[in-house]
C-alpha atoms as one frame of an Amber mdcrd trajectory, in Angstrom:
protein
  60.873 102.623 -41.240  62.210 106.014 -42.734  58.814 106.966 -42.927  58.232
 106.304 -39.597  60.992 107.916 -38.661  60.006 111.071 -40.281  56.559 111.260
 -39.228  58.072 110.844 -35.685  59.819 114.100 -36.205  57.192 116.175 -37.662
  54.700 114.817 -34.883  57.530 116.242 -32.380  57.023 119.963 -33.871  53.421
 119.629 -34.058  52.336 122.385 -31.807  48.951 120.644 -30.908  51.219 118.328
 -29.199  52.031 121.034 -26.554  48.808 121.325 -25.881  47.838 117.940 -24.515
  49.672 117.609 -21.475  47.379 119.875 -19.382  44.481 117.215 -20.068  46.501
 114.478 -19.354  47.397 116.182 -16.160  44.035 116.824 -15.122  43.430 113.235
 -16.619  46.175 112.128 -13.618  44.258 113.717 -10.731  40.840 112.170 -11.785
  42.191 108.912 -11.908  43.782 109.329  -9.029  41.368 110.227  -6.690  38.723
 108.048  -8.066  41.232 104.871  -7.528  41.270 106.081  -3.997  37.761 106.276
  -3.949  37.478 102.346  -5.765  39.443 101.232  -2.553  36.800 100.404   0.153
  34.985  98.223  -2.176  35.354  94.579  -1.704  36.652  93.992  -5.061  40.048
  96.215  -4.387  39.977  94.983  -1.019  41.429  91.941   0.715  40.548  89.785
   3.663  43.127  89.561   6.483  45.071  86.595   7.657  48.231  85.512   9.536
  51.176  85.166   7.573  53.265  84.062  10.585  52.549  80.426  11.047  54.604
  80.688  14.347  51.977  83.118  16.177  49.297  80.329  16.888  46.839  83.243
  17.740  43.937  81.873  19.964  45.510  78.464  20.074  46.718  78.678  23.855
  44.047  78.433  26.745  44.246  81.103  28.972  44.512  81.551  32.855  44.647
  84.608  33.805  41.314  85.213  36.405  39.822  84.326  39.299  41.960  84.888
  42.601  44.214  87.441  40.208  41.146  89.462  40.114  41.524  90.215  43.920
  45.027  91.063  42.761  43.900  93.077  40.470  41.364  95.109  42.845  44.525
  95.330  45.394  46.643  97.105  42.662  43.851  99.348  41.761  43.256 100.259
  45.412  47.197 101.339  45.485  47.389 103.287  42.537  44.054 104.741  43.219
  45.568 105.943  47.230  48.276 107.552  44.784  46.019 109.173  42.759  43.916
 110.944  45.768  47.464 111.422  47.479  48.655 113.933  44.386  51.631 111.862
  44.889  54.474 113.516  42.673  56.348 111.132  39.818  58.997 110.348  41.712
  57.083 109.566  44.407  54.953 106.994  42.376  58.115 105.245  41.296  59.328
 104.872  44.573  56.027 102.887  45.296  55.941 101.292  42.238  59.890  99.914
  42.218  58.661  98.541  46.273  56.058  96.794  44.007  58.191  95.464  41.637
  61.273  94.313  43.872  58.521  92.786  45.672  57.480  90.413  42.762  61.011
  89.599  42.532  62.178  91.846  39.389  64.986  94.083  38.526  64.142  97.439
  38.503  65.187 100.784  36.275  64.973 104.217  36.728  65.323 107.243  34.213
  65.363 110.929  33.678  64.366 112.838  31.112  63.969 116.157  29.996  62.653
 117.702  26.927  62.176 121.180  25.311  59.570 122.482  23.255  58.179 125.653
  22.292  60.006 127.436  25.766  57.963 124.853  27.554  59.931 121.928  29.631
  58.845 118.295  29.732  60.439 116.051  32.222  60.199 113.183  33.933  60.951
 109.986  35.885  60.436 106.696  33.647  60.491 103.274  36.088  60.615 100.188
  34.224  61.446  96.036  35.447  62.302  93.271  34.077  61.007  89.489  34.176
  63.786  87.237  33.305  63.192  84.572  31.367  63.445  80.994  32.611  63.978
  78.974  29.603  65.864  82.577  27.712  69.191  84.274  27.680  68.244  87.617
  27.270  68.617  87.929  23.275  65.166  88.663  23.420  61.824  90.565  25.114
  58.541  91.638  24.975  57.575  95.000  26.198  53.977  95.794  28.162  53.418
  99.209  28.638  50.780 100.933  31.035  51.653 104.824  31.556  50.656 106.830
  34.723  48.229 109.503  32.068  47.364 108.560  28.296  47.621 110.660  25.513
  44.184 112.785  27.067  46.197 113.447  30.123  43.832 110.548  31.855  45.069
 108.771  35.277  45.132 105.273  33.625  44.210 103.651  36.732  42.896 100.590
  35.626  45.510 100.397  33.214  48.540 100.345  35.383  46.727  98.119  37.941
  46.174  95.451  35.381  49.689  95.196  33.812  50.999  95.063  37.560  49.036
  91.803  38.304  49.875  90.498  34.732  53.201  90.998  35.813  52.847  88.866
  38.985  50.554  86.583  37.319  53.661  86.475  34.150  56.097  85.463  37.006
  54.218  82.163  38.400  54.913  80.779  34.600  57.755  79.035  33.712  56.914
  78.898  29.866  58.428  82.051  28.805  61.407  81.891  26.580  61.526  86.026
  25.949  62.051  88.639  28.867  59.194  90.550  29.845  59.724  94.270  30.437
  57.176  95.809  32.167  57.793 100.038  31.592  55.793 102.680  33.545  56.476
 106.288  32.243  54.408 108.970  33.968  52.933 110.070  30.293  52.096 108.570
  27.188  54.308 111.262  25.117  57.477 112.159  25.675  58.543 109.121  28.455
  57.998 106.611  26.218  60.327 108.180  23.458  62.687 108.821  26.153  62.704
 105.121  27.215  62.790 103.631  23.614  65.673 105.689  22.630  68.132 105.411
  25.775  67.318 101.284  25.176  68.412 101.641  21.766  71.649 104.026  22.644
  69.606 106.410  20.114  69.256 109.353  22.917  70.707 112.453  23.650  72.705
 112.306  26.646  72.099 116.132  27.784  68.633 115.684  28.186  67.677 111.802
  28.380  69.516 109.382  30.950  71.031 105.850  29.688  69.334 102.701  30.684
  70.946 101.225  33.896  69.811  97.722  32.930  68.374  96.571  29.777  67.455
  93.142  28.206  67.692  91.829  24.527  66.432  92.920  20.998  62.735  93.916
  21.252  60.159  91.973  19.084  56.951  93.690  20.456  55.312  96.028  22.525
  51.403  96.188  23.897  50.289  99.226  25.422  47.683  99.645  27.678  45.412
 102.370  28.107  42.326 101.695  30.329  41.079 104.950  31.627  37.496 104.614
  31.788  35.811 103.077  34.526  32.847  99.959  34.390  33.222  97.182  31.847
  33.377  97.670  28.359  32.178  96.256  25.192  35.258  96.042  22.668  38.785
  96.799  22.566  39.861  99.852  20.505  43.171  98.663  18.263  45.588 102.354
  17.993  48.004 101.405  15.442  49.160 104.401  13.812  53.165 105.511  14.489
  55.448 108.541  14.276  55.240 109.853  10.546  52.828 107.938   9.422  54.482
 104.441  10.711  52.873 101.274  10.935  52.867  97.893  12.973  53.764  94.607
  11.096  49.470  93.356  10.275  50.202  90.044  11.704  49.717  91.765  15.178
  46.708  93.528  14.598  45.272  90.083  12.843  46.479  88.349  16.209  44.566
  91.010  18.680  41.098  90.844  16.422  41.954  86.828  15.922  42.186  86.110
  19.874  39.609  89.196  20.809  36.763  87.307  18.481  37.728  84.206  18.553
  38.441  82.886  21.857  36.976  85.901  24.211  33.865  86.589  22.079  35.012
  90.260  22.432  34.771  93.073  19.965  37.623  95.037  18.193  37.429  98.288
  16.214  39.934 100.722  14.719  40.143 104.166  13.861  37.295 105.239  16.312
  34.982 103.233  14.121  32.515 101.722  17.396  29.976 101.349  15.006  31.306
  99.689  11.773  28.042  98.040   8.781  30.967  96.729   7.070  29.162  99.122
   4.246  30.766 101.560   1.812  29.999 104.789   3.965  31.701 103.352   6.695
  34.885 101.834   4.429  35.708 105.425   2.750  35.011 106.635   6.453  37.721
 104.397   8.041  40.054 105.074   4.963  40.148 108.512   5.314  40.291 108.826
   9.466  43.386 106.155   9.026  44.714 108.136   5.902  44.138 111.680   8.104
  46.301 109.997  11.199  49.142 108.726   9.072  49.553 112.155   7.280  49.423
 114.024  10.808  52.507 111.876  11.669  51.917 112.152  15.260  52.241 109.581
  18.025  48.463 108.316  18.880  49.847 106.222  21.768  52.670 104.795  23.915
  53.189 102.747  21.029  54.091 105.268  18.377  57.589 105.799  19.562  58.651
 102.112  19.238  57.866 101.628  15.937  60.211 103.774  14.297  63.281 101.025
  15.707  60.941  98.424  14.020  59.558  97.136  16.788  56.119  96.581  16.561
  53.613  98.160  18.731  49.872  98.634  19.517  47.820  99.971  22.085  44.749
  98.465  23.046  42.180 101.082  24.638  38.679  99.835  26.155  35.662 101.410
  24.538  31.858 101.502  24.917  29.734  99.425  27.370  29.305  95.843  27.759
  30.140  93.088  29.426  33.549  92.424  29.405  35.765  93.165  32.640  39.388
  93.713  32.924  39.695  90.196  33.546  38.719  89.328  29.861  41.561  92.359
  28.763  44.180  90.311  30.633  43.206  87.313  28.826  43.475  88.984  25.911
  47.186  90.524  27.020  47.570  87.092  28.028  47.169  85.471  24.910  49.223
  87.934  22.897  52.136  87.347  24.775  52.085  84.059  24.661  51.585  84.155
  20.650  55.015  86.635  20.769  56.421  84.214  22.895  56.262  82.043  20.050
  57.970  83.680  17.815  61.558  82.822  15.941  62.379  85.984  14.696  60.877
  89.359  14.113  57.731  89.699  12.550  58.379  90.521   8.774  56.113  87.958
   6.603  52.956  90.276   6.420  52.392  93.498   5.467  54.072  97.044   7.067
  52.249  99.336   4.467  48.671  98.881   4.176  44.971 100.713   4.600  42.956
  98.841   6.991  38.840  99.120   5.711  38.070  97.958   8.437  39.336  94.941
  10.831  38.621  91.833   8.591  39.780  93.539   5.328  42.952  95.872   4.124
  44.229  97.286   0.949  48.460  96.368   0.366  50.576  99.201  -0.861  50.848
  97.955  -4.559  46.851  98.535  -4.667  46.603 102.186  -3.288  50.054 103.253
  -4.402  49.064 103.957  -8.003  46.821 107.071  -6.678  49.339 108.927  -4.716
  51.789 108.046  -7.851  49.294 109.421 -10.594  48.616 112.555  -8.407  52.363
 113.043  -8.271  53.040 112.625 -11.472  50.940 115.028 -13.097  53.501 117.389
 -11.790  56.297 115.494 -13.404  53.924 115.773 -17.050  53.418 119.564 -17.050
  57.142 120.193 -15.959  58.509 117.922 -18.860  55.956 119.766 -21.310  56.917
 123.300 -19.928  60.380 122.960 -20.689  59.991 121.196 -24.216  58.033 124.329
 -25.107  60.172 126.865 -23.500  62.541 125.841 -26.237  60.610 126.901 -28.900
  59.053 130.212 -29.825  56.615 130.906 -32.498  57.567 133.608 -35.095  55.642
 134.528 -38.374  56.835 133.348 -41.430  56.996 136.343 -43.507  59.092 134.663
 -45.815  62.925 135.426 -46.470  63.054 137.868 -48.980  61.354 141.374 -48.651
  60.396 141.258 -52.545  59.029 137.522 -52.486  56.582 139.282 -50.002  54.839
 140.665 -52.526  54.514 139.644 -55.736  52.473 140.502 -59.082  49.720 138.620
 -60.214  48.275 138.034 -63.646  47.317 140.557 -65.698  43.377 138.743 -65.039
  43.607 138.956 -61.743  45.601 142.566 -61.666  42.512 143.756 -63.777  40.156
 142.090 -61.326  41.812 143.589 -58.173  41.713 146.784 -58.989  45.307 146.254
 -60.186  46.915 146.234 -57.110  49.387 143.800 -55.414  48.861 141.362 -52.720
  50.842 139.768 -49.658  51.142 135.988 -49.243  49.643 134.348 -46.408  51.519
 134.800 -42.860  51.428 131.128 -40.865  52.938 131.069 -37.338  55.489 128.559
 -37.334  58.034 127.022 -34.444  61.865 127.675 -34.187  63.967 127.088 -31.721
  65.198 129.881 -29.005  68.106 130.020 -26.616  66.656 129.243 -22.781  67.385
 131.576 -20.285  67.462 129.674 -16.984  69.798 131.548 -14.368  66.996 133.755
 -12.953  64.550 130.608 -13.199  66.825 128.687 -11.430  67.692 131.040  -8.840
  64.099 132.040  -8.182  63.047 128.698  -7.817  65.788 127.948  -5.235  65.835
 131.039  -3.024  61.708 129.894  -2.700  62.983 126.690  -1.570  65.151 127.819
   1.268  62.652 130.105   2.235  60.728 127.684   3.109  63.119 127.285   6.271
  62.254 130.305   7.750  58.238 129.291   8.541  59.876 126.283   9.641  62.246
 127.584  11.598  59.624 130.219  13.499  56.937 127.849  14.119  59.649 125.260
  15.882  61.271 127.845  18.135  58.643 130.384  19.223  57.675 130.144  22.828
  54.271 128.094  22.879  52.344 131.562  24.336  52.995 133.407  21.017  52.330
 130.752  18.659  48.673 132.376  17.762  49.639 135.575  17.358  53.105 134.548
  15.226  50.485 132.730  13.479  48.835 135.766  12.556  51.433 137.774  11.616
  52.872 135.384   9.167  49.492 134.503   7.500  49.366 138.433   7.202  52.716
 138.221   5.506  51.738 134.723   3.479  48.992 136.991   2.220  50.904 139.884
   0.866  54.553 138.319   0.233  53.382 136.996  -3.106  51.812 140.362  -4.600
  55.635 142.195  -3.470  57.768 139.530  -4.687  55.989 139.580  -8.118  55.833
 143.671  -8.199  59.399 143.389  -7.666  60.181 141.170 -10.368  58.413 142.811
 -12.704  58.840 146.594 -12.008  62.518 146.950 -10.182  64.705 144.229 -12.006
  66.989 145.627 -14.913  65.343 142.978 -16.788  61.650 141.546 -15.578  61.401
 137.484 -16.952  60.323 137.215 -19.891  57.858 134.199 -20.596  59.698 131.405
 -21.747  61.008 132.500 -18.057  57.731 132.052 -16.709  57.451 128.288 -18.157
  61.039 127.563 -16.975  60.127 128.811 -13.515  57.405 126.891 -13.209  58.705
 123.846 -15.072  61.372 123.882 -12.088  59.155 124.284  -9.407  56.567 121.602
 -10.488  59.769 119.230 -10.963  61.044 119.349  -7.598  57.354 118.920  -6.571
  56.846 116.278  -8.326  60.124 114.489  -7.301  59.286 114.882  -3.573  56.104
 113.895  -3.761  56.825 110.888  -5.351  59.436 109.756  -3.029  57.512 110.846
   0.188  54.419 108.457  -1.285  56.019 104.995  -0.546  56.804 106.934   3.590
  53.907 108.205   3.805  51.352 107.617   0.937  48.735 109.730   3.217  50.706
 112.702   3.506  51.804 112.978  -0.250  48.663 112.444  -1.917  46.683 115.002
   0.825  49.586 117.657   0.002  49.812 116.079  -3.935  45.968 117.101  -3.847
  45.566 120.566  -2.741  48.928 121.753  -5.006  47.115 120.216  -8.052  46.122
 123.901  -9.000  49.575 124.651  -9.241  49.740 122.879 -12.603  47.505 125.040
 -14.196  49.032 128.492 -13.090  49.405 130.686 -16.169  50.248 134.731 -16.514
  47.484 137.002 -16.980  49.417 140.174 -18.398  46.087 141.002 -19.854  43.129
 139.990 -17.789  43.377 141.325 -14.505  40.072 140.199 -13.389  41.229 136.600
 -14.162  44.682 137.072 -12.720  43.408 138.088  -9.269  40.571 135.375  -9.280
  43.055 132.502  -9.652  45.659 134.195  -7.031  42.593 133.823  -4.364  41.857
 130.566  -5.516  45.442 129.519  -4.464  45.474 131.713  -1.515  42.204 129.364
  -0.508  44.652 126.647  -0.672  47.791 127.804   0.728  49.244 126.059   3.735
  48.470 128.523   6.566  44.490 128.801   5.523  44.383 124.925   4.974  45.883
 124.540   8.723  43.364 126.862   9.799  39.900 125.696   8.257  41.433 122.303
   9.222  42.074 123.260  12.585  38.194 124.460  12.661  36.907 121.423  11.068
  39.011 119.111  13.815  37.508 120.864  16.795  41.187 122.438  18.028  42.719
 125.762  17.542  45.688 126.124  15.705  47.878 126.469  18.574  47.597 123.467
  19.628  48.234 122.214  16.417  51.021 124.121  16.239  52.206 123.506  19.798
  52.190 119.858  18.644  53.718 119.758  15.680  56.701 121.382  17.305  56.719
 119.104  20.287  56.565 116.054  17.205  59.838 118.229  15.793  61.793 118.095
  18.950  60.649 115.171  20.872  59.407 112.398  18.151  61.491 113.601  14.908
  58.437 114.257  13.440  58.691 115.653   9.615  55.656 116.705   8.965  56.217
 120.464   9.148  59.263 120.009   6.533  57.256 118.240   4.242  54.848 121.438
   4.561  56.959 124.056   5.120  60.100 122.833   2.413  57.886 121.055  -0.327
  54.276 122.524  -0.339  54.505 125.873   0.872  57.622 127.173  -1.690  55.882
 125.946  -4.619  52.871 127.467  -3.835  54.460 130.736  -3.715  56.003 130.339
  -7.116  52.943 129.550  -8.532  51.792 132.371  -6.929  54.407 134.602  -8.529
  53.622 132.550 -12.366  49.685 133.831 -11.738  50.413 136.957 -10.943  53.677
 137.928 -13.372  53.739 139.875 -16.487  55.830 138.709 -18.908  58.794 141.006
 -20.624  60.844 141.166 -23.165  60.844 138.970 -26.320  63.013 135.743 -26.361
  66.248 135.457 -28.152  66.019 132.931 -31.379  68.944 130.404 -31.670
């Protein structure tokens, strides 16, 4: 055991050791995006199923048809008169609340009014309620049909449908949930406006409280049926605010009854055409992986899930044979499965990656590749400041007169009788760390990161692309003067145990939040985990200029404002309405997104920025 013990010690001050965590790092990130890669095989894949034994999906027979498709067609021919009317929103509710009190239901009206980006976005949300006959208002189910979807679409179709659901709801006497029928006049902000007033969540100066309201919510379906003619499957939009997902149960129950009992197709993330093949699984992965780091809301939906109330919007797509009769049916049969239920759905799964609608991948399978990207960070930050502590000196010996010493009178004789010095080894000793200026460095970077933030939130939505601009201009060039300060105007410029403190620091708190934001949003942290893992491998060049500038394009190549950019170009949209959405997310939806890039990724690019392109000082102090 002494033995042991020793060896231990001496393997601690082995400098080769120092020199491994760099390939275990890149070691990390290999492994890490090849296990996301593994994932849309059907080894590391599972098959769907209901975990909620009270659901019954498909088990009901359905009604809904035949003289409700004249109702239907009646609806349609309203909301259609409307339409060609240019009716404003508050005339459509007036209609719409005749409609309702007509049916026999109570009926809600309320205001709203949001700010974004010097732009205003109001509105008028009408909403009614279906009482339940054998319930006491604990409990409800919430359809949704808005007056435009998220593509600023009339949803004509849509709306007409969930009205003659509604009637057709009202002839049953099975319901033991309330039925909440909500009509906001866009799929964005009146939703979010709706959910929060219901959950006394809202701010008072800009969104009205509820008049009425009904119990807890246990589920929401959305409807948005824009396109005109029949269609040939049902499109499933499941993704929620910052990266937020339904309970799977529902999404089994949609593709269970859509299959199953109406012979109907289902898809998900845009996937119409879906071989069930590897191409197409990696495909799915990384369009539902793209959404969830985006963080913004794809439907009506999006804004409910955050109060755990699960949601899903169901969107006809393609062309076939199935009429809105057969999307009732469907509608139908959900409800009644949510009508079954006891409690909130909570026995399946709330983080998973769908591969495609018969098979998913659980969050203790594709957690371990966001966690070993992360963690690379943590490795080289650990390693950097274990060898800032030690400096290499030569070992000259400790005695100027043991540094030379007289040989034999042979070897005198054979040397021309000269004398000779001993052989200088490097060796280790400790030295005193110097971590105020790494520590400040490292933290003024971090609150600068609340400026970008802070600009790209509250400029007027007309000057976002030339703001944009500017501070890419500035991104560009802030690096280059922060180092030349550093290094030519301090009393002191860091030295380079300085350097490896610095960036032990930075890749610390990188690694920490990235780490944490992983079991939010794995999409988001392993997509931001990925394009720092450069950072890792920063180094000073005092002495190779050539290589110095080199690297310091290489990260400008990755730095957030030319990764928003090439992304913006690659997504078909221009950055300012990328921008103009992310700050509508910020205000409207709590969306975190730009902290995440602005407070995490974007400050420690810019210190390791300032490692690549420092010059180390002075020498270190020795304990």
């Amino acid at each position: 055991m002494p033995r042991l013990i020793s060896a231990a010690l001496l393997l601690r001050r082995d400098p080769r050791l120092l020199k491994l965590p760099p390939y275990l790092s890149l070691l990390c990130i290999i492994v890490g995006v090849v296990w996301l890669l593994l994932l849309p095989l059907d080894n590391y894949s599972r098959r769907t199923y209901i975990s909620e034994n009270a659901l019954l999906p498909g088990q009901v027979h359905t009604y809904f048809g035949g003289s409700d498709q004249n109702v239907f067609r009646a609806y349609r021919h309203e909301v259609d008169a409307l339409i060609i009317q240019n009716k404003t929103n508050i005339e459509v509710n007036d209609e719409l609340e005749k409609i309702f009190k007509g049916v026999g239901l109570k009926v809600g009206r309320q205001n709203y009014t949001y700010y974004s980006g010097g732009e205003q976005f109001g509105g008028e949300n009408v909403y009614a309620i279906l009482q339940a006959p054998r319930g006491d208002a604990t409990e409800a189910i919430v359809l949704v049909a808005a007056w435009k979807n998220v593509n600023e679409q009339f949803n004509r179709n849509g709306l007409a449908l969930a009205l003659a659901l509604t009637r057709y709801f009202k002839r049953w006497s099975l319901w033991s949930k309330d039925i909440i029928l909500v009509v906001p006049p866009d799929s964005r902000a009146g939703p979010q406006a709706w959910v929060d007033a219901y959950h006394d969540a809202h701010d008072s100066s800009q969104v009205a409280s509820l008049p009425i309201k009904s119990g807890a919510l246990q589920g929401a379906i959305c409807l948005d049926y824009a396109q005109e003619g029949r269609f040939e499957s049902v499109h499933i939009v499941y993704d929620g605010v910052n990266g937020q997902l339904p309970n799977l149960d529902l999404i089994n129950s949609v593709v269970n009854i859509a299959s199953g009992q109406m012979g109907m197709g289902s898809v998900i993330q845009g996937m119409l055409k879906h071989n069930q093949k590897y191409d197409d699984n990696l495909q799915t992965v990384l369009r539902g992986m793209l959404r969830q780091a985006l963080g913004h809301a794809s439907g009506p939906h999006s804004s409910f899930i955050p109060y755990h109330v699960d949601a899903i919007t169901l969107q006809p797509v393609g062309q076939g044979w199935h009429d809105e009769m057969s999307l009732g049916r469907l509608v139908e049969g959900m409800f009644r499965s949510l009508n079954n239920l006891l409690e909130k759905l909570h026995q399946s799964f709330f983080f998973y990656l769908l591969i495609h609608k018969h098979r998913f991948v659980s969050i203790g399978t594709y957690l371990p590749s966001a966690m070993l990207v992360g963690v690379n960070f943590t490795i080289m930050a650990i390693a950097l400041w274990v060898k800032s502590g030690y400096k290499e000196v030569k070992n000259t010996g400790t005695d100027k007169k043991d540094q030379e010493k007289p040989k034999a009178d042979g070897d005198e004789k054979a040397n021309g009788g000269g004398r000779v010095k001993d052989d200088v080894k490097p060796t280790s000793r400790t030295a005193e760390r110097e971590i105020l200026l790494p520590l400040v460095l490292v933290a003024s970077c971090q609150f600068l990161g609340v400026v970008p933030l802070f600009i790209f939130n509250q400029t007027p939505s007309s000057l976002l692309t030339p703001v944009f601009a500017l501070f890419s201009l500035f991104n560009a060039g802030l690096p280059h003067l922060a180092s030349y300060f550093l290094t030519n105007n301090t009393r002191k410029p860091p030295t380079a145990q300085q350097y490896l403190l610095i960036k032990s620091f930075s890749l610390l708190l990188l690694g920490m939040f990235l780490s944490s934001l992983a079991t939010l949003n794995f999409s988001l942290a392993f997509i931001i985990g990925l394009l720092s893992s450069p950072l890792s491998f920063t180094q000073p060049w005092p002495s190779s200029p050539v290589a110095r500038y080199a690297y310091s394009v290489f990260l400008h190549a990755l730095s957030p404002p030319v990764v928003l950019l090439v992304g913006s170009l690659l997504g078909g949209v221009s950055v300012h309405d990328v921008l103009r959405e992310a700050a509508f997310g910020w205000h409207v939806w709590g969306l975190y997104t730009p902290l995440v890039v602005w407070c995490v990724w974007w400050p420690a690019w810019l210190v390791g920025q300032l490692i690549v392109l420092g010059r180390p000082g002075s020498k270190e102090k020795l304990a």
